[in-house]
Coordinates of N, CA and C in Angstrom, one line a residue:
X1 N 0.8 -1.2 0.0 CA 0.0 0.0 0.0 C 0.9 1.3 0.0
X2 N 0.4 2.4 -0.5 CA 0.8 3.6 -0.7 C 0.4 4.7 0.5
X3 N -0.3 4.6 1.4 CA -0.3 4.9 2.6 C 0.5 4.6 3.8
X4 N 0.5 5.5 4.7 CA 1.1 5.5 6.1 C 0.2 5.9 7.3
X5 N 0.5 5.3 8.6 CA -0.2 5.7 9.4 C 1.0 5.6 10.7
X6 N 0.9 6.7 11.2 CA 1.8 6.6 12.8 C 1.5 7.4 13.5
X7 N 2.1 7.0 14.6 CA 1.7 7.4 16.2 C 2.6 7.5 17.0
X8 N 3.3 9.0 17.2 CA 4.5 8.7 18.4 C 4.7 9.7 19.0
X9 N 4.9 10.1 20.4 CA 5.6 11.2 21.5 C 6.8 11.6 21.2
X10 N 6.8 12.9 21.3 CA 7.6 14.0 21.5 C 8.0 13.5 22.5
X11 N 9.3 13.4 22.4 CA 10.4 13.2 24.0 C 10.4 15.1 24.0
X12 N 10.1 14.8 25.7 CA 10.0 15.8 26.3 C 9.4 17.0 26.4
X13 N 8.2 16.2 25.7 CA 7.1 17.2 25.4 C 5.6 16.3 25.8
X14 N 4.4 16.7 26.6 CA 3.0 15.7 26.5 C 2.4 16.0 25.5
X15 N 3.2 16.2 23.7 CA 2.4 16.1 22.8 C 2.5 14.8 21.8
X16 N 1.4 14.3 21.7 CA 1.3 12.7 20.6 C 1.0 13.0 19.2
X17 N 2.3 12.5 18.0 CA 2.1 13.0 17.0 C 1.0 11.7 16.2
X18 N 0.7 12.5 15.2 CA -0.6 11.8 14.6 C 0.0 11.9 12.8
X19 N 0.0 11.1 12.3 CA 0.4 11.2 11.0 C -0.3 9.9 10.1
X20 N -1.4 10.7 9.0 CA -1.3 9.8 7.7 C -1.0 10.3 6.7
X21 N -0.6 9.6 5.7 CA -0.3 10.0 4.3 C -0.5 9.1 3.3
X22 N -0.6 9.7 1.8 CA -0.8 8.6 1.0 C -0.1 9.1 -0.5
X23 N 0.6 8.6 -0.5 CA 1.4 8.9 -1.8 C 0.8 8.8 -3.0
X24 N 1.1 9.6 -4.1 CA 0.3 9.3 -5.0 C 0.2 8.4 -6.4
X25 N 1.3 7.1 -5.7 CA 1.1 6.5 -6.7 C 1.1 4.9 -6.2
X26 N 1.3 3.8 -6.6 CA 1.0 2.8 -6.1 C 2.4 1.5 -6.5
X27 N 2.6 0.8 -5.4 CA 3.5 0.1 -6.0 C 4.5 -0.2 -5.0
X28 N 5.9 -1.3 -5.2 CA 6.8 -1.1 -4.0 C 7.7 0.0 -4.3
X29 N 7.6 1.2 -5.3 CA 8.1 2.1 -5.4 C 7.6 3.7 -4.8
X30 N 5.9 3.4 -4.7 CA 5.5 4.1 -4.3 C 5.8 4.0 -2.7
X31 N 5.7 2.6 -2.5 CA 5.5 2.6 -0.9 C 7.0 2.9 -0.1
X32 N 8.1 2.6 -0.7 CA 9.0 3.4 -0.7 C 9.5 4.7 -0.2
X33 N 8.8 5.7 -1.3 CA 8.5 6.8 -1.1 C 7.6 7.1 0.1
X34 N 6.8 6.5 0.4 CA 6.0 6.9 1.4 C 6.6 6.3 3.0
X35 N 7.3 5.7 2.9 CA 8.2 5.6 4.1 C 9.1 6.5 4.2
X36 N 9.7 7.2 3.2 CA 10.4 8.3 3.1 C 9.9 9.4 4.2
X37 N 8.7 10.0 3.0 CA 7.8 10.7 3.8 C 7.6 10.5 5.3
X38 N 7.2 9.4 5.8 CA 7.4 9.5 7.2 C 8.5 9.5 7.6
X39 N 9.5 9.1 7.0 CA 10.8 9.0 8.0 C 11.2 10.2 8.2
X40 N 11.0 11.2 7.7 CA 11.1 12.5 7.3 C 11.2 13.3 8.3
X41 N 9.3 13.2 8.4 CA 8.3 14.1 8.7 C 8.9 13.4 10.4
X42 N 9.0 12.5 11.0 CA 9.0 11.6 12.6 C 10.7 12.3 13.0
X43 N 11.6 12.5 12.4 CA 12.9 12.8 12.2 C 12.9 14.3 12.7
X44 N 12.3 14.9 11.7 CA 12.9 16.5 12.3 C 12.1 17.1 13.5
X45 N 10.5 16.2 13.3 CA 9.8 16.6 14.7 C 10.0 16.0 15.9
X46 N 10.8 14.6 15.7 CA 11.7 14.5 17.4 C 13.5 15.3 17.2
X47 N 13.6 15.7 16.7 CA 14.8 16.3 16.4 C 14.4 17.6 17.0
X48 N 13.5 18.2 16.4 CA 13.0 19.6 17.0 C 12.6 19.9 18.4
X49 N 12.3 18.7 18.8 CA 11.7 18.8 20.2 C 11.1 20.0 20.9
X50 N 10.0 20.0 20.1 CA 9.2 21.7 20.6 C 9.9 22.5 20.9
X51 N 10.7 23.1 20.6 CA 11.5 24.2 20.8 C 12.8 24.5 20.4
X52 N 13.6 23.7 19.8 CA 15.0 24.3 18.5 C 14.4 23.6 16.8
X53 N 14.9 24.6 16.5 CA 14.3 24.0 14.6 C 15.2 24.3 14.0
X54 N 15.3 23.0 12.9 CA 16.3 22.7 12.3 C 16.7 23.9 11.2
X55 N 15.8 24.8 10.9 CA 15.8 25.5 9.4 C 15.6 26.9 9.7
X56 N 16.1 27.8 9.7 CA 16.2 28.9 10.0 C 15.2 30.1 9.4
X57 N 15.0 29.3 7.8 CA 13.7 29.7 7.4 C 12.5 30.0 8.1
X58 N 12.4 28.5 8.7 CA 10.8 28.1 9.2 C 11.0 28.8 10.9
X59 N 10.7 30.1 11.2 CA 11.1 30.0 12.8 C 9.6 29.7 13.7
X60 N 10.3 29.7 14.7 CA 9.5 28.9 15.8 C 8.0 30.3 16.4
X61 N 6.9 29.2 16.5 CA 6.0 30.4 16.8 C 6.2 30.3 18.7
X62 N 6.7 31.5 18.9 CA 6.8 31.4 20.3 C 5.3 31.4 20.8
X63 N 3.9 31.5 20.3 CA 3.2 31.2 21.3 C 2.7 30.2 21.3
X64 N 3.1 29.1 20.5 CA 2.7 27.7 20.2 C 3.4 27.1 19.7
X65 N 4.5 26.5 20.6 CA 5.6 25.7 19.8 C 5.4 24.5 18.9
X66 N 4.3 23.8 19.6 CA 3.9 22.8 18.3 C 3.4 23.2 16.7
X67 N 3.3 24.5 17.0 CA 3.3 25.5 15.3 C 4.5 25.3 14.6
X68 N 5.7 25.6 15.4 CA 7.3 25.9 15.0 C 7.4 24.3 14.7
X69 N 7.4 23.2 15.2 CA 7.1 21.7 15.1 C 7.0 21.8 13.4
X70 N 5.8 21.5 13.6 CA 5.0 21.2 12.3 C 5.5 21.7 11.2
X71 N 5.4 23.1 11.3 CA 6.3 24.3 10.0 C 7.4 23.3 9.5
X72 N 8.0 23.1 10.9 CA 9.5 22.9 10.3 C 9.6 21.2 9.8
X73 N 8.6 20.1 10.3 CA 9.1 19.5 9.7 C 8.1 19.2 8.2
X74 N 7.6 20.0 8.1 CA 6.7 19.9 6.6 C 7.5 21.3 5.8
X75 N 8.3 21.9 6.4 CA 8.9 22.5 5.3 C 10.1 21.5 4.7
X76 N 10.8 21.1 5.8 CA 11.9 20.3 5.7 C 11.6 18.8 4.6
X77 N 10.5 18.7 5.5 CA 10.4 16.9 4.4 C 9.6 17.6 2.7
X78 N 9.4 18.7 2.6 CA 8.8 18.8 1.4 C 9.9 19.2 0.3
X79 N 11.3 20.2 1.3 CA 12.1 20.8 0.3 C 12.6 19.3 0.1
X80 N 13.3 18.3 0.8 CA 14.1 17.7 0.6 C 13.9 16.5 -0.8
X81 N 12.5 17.0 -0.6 CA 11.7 15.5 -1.5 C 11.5 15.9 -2.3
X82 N 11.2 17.6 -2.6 CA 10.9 18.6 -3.9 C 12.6 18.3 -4.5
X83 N 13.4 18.7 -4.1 CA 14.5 19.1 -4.7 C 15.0 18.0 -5.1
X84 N 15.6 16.9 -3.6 CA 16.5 16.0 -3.6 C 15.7 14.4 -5.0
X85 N 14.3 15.0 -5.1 CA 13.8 13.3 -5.5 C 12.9 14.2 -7.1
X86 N 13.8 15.4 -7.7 CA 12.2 16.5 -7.9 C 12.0 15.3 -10.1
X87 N 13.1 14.4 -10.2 CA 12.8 13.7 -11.7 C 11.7 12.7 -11.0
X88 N 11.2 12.4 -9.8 CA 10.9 11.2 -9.6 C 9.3 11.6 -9.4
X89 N 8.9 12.6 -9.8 CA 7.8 13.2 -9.6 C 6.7 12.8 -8.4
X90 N 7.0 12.7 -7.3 CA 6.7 11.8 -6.1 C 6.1 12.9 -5.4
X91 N 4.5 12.8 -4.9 CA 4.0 13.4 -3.7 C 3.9 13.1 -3.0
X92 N 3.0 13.6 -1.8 CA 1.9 12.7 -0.9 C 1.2 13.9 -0.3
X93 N 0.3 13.4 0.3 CA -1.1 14.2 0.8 C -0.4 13.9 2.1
X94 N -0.8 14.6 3.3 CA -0.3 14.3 4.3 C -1.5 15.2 5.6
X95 N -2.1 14.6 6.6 CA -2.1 15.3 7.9 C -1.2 15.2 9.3
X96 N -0.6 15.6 9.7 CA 0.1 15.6 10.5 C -0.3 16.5 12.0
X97 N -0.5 16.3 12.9 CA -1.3 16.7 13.9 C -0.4 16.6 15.4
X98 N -0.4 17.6 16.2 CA 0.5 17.5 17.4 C -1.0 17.3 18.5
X99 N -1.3 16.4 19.4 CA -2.1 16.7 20.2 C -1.4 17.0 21.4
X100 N -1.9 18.1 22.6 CA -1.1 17.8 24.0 C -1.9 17.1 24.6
X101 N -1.9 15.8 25.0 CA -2.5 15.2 25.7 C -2.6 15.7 27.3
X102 N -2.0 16.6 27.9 CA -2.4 17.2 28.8 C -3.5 18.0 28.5
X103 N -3.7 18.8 27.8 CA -4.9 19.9 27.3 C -5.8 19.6 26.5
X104 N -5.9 18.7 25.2 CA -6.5 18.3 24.2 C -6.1 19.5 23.3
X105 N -5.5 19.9 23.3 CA -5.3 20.7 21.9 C -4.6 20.0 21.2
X106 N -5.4 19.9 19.8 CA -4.8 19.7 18.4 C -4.2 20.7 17.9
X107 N -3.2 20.8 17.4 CA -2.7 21.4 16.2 C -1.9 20.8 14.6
X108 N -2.4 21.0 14.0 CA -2.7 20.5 12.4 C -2.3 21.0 11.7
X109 N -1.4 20.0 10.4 CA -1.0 20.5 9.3 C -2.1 19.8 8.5
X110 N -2.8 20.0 7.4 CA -3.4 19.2 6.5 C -2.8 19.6 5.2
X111 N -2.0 18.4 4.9 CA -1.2 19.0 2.9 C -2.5 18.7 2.5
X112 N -3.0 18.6 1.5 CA -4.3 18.2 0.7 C -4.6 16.6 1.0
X113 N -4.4 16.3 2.7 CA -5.4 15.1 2.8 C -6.8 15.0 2.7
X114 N -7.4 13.9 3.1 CA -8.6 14.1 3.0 C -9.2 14.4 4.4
X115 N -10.0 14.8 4.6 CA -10.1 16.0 6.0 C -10.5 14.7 7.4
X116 N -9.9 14.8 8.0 CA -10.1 14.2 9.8 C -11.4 14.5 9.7
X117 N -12.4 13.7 11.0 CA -13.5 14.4 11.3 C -13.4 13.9 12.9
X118 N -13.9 14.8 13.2 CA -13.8 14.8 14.9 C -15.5 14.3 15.3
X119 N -15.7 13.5 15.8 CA -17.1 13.4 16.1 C -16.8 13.6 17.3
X120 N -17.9 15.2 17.8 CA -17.9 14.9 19.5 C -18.8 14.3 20.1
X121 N -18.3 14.5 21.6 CA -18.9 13.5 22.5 C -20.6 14.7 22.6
X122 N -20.8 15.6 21.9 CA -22.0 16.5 22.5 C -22.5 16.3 21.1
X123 N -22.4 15.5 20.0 CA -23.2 14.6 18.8 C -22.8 15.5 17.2
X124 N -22.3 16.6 17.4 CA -21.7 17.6 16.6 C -20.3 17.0 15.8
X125 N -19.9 16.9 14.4 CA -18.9 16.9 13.9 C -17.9 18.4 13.4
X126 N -17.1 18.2 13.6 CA -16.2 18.9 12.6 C -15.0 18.0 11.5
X127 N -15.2 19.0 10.6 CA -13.9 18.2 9.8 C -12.5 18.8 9.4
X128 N -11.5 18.6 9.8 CA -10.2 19.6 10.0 C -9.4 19.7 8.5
X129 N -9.9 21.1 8.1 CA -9.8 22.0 6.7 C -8.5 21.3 6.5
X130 N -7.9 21.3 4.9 CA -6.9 21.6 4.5 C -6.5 22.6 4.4
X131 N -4.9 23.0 4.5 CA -4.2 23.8 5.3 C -3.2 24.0 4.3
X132 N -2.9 23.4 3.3 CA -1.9 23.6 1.9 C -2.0 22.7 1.0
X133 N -0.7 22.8 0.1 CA -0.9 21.9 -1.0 C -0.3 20.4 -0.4
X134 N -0.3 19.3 -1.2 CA 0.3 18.2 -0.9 C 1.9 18.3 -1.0
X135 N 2.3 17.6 0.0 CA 3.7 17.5 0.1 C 4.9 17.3 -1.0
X136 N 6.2 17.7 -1.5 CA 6.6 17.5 -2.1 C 7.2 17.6 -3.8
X137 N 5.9 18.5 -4.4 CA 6.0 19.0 -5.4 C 6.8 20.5 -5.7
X138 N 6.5 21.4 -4.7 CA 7.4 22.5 -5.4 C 7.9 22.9 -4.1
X139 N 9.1 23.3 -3.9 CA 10.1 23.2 -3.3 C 9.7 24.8 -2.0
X140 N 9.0 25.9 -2.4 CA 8.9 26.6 -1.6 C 7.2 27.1 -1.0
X141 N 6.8 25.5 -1.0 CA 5.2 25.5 -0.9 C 5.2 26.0 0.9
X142 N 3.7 26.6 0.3 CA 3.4 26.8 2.2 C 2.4 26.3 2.9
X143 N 2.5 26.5 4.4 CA 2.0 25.0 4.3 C 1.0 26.0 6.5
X144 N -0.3 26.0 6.5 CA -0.9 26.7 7.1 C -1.3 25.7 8.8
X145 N -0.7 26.3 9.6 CA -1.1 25.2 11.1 C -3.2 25.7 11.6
X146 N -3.8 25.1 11.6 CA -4.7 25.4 12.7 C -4.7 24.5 14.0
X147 N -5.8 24.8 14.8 CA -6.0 24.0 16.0 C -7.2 24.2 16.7
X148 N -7.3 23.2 17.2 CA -9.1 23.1 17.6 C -8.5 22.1 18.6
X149 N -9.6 22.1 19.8 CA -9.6 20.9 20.7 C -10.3 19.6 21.2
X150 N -9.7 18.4 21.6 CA -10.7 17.5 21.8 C -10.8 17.4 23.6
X151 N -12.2 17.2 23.4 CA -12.9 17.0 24.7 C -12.5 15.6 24.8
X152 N -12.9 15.4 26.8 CA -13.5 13.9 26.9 C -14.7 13.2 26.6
X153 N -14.4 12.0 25.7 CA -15.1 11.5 24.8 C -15.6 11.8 23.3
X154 N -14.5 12.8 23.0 CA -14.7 12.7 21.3 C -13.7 12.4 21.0
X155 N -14.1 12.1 19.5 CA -12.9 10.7 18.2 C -12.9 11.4 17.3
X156 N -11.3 10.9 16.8 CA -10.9 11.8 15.8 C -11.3 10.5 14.8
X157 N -11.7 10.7 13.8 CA -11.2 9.5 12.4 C -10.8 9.8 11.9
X158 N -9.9 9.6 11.0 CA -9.0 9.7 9.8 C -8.6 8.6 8.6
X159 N -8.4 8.8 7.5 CA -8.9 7.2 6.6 C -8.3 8.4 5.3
X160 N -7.4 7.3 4.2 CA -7.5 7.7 3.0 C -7.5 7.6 1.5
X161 N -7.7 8.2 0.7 CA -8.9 8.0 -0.2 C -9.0 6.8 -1.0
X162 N -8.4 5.6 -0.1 CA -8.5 4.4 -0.8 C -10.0 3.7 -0.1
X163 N -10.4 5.0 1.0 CA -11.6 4.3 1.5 C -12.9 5.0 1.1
X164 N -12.4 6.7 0.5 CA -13.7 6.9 -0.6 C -13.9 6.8 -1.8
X165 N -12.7 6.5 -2.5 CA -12.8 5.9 -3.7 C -13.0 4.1 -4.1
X166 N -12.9 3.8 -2.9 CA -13.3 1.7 -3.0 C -14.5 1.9 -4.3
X167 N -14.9 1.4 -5.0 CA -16.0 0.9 -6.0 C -16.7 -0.5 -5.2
X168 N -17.7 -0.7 -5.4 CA -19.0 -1.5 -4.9 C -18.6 -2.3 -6.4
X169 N -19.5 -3.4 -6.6 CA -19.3 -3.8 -7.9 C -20.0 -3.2 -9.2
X170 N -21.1 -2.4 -8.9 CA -22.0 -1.5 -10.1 C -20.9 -0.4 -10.2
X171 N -19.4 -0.7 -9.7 CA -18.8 0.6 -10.1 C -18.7 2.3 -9.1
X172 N -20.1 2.1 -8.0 CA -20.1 3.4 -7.4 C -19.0 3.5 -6.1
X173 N -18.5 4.6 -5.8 CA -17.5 4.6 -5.3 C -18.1 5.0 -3.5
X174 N -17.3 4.5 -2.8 CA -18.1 4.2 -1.4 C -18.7 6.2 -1.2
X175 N -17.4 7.0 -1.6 CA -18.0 8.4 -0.9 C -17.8 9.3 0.4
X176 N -17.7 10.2 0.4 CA -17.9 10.4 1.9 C -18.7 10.4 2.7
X177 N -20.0 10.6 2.3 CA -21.7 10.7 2.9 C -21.4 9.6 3.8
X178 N -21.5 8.1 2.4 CA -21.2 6.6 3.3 C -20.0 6.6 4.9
X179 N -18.9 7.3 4.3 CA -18.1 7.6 5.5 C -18.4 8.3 6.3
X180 N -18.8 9.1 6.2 CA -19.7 9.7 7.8 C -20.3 8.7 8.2
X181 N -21.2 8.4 7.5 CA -22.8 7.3 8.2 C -21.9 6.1 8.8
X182 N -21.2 5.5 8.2 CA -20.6 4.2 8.8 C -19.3 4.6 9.7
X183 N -18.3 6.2 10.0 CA -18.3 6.1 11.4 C -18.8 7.0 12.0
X184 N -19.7 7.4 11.9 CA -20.8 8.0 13.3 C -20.5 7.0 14.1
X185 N -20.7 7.8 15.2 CA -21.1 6.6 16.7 C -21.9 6.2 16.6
X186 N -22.4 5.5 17.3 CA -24.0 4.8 17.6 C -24.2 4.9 19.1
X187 N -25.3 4.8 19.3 CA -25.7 4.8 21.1 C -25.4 6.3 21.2
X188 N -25.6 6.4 23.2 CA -26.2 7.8 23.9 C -25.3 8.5 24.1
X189 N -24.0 8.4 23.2 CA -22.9 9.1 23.8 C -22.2 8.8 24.4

């Protein structure tokens, strides 16, 4: 498969990173590539450890260091892959997300994945916008942090577009509508 999914702590930080991505091509060359991408992206955000950054460009947002995080390692893994790989025409879509597990704040890169949805625990969704282009392609792309927070008892989903583009056998493609409806919760909350 041409996707990735990970999950790993900031040494020395209570923030849990959150990362999928899906490269945009298919193959053991694509998937390749897409281990890149992570190795990348996991690399300069424990290297950065909320507060020194590798790139002098990207500086640190002193009022939300998991901003300076993120910046830096989606500036870093996009030049490297823009420049270093740029005949191999290789992207990926990517969300990448810092949560502090002490506070519930999310903060969020979305390259052009397909959008998270938060179902909360009070029956309300949100779906976490794209924030730039996809990773990779041109070497001085920019790339936008937000942040929203999760309460106790709401879920994040995340899933990519190999699960709204599946085909049924008449050809129709599963959708997003279908992905809402099948993960909504069920029961009282």
């Amino acid at each position: 498969p041409s996707s990735v999914y990970d999950v790993f702590r900031l040494t020395s930080s209570s923030h849990l990173a959150i990362v999928i991505g899906d490269v945009c091509d298919k193959g053991v060359g694509a998937a390749l590539f897409m281990t890149l991408f992570r190795s990348l992206i996991r690399a300069t955000s424990l290297y950065g450890c909320m507060g020194s950054s590798l790139v002098d460009a990207v500086p640190e947002t002193a009022a939300n260091p998991a901003h300076g995080v993120l910046l830096n390692s989606m500036h870093t893994t996009n030049r490297y892959i823009a420049t270093t790989h740029a005949g191999a025409s290789m992207f990926a879509s990517v969300f990448f997300g810092l949560l502090d597990t002490q506070t519930g704040e999310l903060s969020y890169v979305n390259a052009g994945h397909e959008a998270p949805i938060i179902f909360r625990n009070n029956g309300t969704t949100e779906m976490l916008a794209i924030t730039g282009g996809v990773v990779g392609l041109f070497p001085a792309a920019n790339f936008g942090v937000l942040t929203t927070t999760l309460n106790k008892g709401d879920l994040i989903f995340t899933y990519s577009d190999g699960v709204n583009e599946a085909k049924n056998t008449e050809g129709h493609q599963f959708g997003e509508e279908r992905i809402l409806k099948a993960a909504t919760p069920q029961g009282d909350g």
